[in-house]
Short mmCIF file of C-alpha atoms in Angstrom, two decimals:
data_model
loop_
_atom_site.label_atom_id
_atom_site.label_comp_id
_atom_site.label_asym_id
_atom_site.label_seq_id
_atom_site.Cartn_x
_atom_site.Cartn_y
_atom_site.Cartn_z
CA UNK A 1 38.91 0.72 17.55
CA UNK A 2 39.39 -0.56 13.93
CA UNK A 3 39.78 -3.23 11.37
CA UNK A 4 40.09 -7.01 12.30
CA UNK A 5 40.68 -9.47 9.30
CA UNK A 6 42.28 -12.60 9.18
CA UNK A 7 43.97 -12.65 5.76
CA UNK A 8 46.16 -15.82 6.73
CA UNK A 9 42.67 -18.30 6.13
CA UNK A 10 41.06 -16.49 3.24
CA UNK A 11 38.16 -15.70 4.85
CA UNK A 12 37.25 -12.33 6.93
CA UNK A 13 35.23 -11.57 9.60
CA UNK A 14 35.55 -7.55 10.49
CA UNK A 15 34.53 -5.98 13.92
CA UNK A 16 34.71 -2.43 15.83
CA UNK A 17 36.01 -2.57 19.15
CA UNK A 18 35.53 0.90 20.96
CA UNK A 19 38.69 1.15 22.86
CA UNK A 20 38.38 1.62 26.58
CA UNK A 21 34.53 0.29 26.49
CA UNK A 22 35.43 -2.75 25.90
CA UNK A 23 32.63 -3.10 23.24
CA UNK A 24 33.27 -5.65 20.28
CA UNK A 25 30.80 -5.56 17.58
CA UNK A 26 31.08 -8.26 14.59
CA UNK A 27 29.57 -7.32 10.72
CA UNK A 28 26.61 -9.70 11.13
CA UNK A 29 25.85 -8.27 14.90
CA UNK A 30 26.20 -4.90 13.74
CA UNK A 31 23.61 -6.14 10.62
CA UNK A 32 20.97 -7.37 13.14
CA UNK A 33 21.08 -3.95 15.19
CA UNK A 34 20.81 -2.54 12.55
CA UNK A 35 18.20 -4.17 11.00
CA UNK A 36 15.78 -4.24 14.21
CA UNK A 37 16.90 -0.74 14.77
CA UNK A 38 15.15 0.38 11.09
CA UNK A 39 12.24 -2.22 11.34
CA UNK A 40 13.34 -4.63 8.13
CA UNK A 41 11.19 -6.81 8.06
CA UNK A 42 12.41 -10.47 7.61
CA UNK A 43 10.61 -10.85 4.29
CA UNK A 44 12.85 -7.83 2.94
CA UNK A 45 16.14 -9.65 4.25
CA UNK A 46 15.84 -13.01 2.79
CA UNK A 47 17.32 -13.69 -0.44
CA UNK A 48 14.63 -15.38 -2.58
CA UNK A 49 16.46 -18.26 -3.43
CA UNK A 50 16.58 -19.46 0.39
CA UNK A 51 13.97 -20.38 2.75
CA UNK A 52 16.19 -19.29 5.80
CA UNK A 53 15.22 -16.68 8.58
CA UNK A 54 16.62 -13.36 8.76
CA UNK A 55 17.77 -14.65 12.39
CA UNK A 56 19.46 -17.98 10.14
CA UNK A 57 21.29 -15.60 7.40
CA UNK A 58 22.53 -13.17 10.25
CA UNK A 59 24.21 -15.85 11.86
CA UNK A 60 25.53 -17.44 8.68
CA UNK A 61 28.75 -15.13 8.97
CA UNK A 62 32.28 -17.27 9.55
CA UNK A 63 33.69 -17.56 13.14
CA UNK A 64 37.51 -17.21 12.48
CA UNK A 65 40.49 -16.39 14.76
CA UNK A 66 40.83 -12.64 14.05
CA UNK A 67 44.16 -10.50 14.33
CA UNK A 68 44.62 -6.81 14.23
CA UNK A 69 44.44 -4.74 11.46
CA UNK A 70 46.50 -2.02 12.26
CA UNK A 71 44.32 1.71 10.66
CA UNK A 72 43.99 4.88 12.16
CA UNK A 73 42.74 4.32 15.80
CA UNK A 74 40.65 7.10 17.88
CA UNK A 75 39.03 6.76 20.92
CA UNK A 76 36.78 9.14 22.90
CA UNK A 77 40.22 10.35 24.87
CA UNK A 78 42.09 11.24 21.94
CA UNK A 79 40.78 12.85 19.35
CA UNK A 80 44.25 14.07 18.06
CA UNK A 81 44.26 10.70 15.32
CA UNK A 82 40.39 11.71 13.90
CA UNK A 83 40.72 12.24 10.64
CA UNK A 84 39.67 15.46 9.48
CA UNK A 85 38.52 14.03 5.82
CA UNK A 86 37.01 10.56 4.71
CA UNK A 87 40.10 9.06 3.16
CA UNK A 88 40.43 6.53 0.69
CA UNK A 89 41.64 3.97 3.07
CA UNK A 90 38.56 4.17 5.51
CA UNK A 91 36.88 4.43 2.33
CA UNK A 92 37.82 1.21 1.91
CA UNK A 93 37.41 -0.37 5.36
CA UNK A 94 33.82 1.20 4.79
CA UNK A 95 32.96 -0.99 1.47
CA UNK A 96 34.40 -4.13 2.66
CA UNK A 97 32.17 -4.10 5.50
CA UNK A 98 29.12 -3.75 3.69
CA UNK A 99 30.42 -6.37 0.91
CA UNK A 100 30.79 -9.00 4.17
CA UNK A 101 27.14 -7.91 5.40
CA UNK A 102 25.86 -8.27 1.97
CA UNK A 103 27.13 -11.70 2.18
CA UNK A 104 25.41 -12.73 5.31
CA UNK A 105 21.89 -11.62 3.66
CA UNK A 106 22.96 -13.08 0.46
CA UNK A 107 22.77 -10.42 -2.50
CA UNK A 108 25.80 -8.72 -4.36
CA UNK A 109 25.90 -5.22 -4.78
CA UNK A 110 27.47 -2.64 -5.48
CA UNK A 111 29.00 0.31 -3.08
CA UNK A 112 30.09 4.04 -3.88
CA UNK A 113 31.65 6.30 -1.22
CA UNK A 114 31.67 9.91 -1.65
CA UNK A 115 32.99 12.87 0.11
CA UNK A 116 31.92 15.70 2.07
CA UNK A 117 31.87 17.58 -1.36
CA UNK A 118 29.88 14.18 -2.66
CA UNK A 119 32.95 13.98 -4.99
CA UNK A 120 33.44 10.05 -5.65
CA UNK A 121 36.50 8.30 -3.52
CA UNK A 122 35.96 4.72 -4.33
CA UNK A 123 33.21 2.15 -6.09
CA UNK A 124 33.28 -1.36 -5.29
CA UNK A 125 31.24 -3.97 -7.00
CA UNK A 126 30.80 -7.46 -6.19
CA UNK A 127 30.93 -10.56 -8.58
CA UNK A 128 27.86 -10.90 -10.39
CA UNK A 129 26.49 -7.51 -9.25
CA UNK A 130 24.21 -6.09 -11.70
CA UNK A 131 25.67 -3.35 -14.21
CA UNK A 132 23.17 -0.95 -14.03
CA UNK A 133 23.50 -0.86 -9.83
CA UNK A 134 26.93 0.75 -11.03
CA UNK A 135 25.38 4.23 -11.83
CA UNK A 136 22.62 3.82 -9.19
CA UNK A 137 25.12 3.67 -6.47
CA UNK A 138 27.45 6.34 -7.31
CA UNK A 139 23.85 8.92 -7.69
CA UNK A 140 22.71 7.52 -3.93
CA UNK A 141 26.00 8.53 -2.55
CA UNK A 142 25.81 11.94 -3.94
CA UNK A 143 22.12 12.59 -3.19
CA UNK A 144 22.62 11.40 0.24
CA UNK A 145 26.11 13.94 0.60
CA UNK A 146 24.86 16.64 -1.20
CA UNK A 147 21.21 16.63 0.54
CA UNK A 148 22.46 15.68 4.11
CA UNK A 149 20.22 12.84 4.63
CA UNK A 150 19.33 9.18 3.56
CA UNK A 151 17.87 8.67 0.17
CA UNK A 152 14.60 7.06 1.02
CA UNK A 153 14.17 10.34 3.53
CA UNK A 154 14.96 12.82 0.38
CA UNK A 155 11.90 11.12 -1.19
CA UNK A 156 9.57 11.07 1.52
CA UNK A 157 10.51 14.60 1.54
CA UNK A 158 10.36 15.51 -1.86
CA UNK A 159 6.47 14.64 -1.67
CA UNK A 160 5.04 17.78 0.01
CA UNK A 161 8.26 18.23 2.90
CA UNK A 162 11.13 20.18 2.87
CA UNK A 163 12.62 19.02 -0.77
CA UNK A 164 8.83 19.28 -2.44
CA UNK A 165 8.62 18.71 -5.74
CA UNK A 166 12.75 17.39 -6.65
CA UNK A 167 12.71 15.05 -8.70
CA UNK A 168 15.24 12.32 -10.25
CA UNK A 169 17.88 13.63 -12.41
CA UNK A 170 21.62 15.25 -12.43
CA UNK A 171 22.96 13.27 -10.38
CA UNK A 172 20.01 13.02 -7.30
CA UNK A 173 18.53 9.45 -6.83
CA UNK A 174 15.60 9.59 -4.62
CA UNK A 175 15.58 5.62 -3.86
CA UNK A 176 16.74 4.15 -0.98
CA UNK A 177 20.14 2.86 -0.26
CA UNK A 178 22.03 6.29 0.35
CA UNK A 179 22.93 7.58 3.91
CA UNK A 180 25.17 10.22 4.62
CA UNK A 181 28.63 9.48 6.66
CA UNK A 182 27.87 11.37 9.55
CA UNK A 183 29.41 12.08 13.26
CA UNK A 184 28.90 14.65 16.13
CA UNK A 185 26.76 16.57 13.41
CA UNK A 186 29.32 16.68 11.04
CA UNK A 187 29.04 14.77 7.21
CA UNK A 188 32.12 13.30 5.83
CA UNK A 189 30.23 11.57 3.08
CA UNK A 190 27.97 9.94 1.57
CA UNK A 191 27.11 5.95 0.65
CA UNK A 192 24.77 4.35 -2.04
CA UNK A 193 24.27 0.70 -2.26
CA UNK A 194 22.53 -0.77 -5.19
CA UNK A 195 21.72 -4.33 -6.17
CA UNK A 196 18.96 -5.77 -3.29
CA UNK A 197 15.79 -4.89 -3.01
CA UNK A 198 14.95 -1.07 -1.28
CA UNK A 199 14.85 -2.46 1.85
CA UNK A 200 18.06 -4.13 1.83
CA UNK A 201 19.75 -1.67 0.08
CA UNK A 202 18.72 0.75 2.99
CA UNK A 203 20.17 -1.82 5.78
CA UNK A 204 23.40 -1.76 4.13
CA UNK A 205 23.63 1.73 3.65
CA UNK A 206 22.57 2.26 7.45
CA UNK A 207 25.04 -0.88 8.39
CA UNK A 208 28.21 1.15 6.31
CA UNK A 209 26.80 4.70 8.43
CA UNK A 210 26.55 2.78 11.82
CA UNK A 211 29.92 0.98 10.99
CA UNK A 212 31.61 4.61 10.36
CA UNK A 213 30.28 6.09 13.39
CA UNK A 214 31.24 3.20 15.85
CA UNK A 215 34.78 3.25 14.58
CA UNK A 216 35.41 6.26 15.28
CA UNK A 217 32.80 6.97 17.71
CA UNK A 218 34.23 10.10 19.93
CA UNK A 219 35.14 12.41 17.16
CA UNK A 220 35.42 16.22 17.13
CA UNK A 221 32.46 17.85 18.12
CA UNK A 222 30.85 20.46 15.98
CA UNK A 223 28.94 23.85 16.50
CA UNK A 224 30.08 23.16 20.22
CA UNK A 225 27.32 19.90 20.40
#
């Protein structure tokens, strides 16, 4: 399973192909599960500047001839090629994935990819993404690492849950668009997205989390789960 991009016509369309399942997923399919898996709401998708559906935009992504990208491959069978860390390169692989579904729902923003220490690996900001999204991503990431959990769930939680009464400030972000990297119970990471609305903020987020965990879906397992 991997990277697919087809450098050759200037334009890229990514997938994850779990080897041996023979499941392919493009960017803008993995966007719609996504989205319906979360409940966005269409309203939330839709750039304001367009009248097209959230079905419309999703579908808006470029079908190219693809070749392989050749990364680090696991599958389910051999776990011996799992990376032990969140490296710069998947790092990588991680924010151009979100920058492609970004595209297909229309906004630029801005990604930052911690790791498991919520120490920052890369930021990655899109033409014409706002400045201040700059700092805003880089605290999401490291909220969502450093608390174990998505953003928007730290602030549900800091109102009377298990976080009561944190509040904004060295470094945490309580505002949706973080998720933690996360596989077989382990975190490798965090990611914050800033420059859409909250609600599209969070499906990116949740797009570069699902888009982690399907590439290298079969990892170690931890705590013996």
């Amino acid at each position: 399973m991997g990277l697919y991009i087809n450098n050759k016509l200037n334009k890229s369309r990514m997938y994850v192909s779990i080897k041996g399942g023979g499941a392919v997923k493009t960017i803008d399919e993995l966007v719609g599960e996504v989205a319906k898996n979360i409940g966005a709401a269409s309203p939330a998708l839709k750039q304001s500047s367009k009248q097209s559906t959230t079905t419309e935009v999703l579908h808006a992504a470029h079908a190219v001839q693809v070749k392989p990208f050749k990364k680090e491959v696991c599958t389910p069978t051999d776990k011996n090629n799992f990376p032990e860390r969140l490296t710069i390169d998947i790092a990588k692989d991680i924010a151009k994935a979100v920058e492609i579904a970004a595209g297909i729902i229309g906004i630029n923003i801005v990604v930052s990819i911690c790791n498991e220490g919520a120490n920052l690996i890369i930021l990655h900001a899109m033409d014409d993404s706002y400045i201040a999204s700059i700092r805003a991503s880089q605290d999401k990431a490291y909220t969502s690492a450093a608390l174990k959990m998505p953003t928007h769930t730290a602030l549900i939680e800091s109102r009377g849950g298990s976080l009561d009464g944190l509040t904004n400030g060295n470094g945490l972000l309580l505002l949706g668009g973080g998720y933690p990297l996360i596989i077989n119970n382990k975190i490798y990471g965090g990611i914050g997205v800033s420059g859409g609305s909250k609600e599209q903020d969070i499906l990116l987020a949740a797009v570069a989390s699902a888009y982690f965990e399907a590439r290298f879906k079969g990892g170690p397992e931890v705590n013996g789960r």
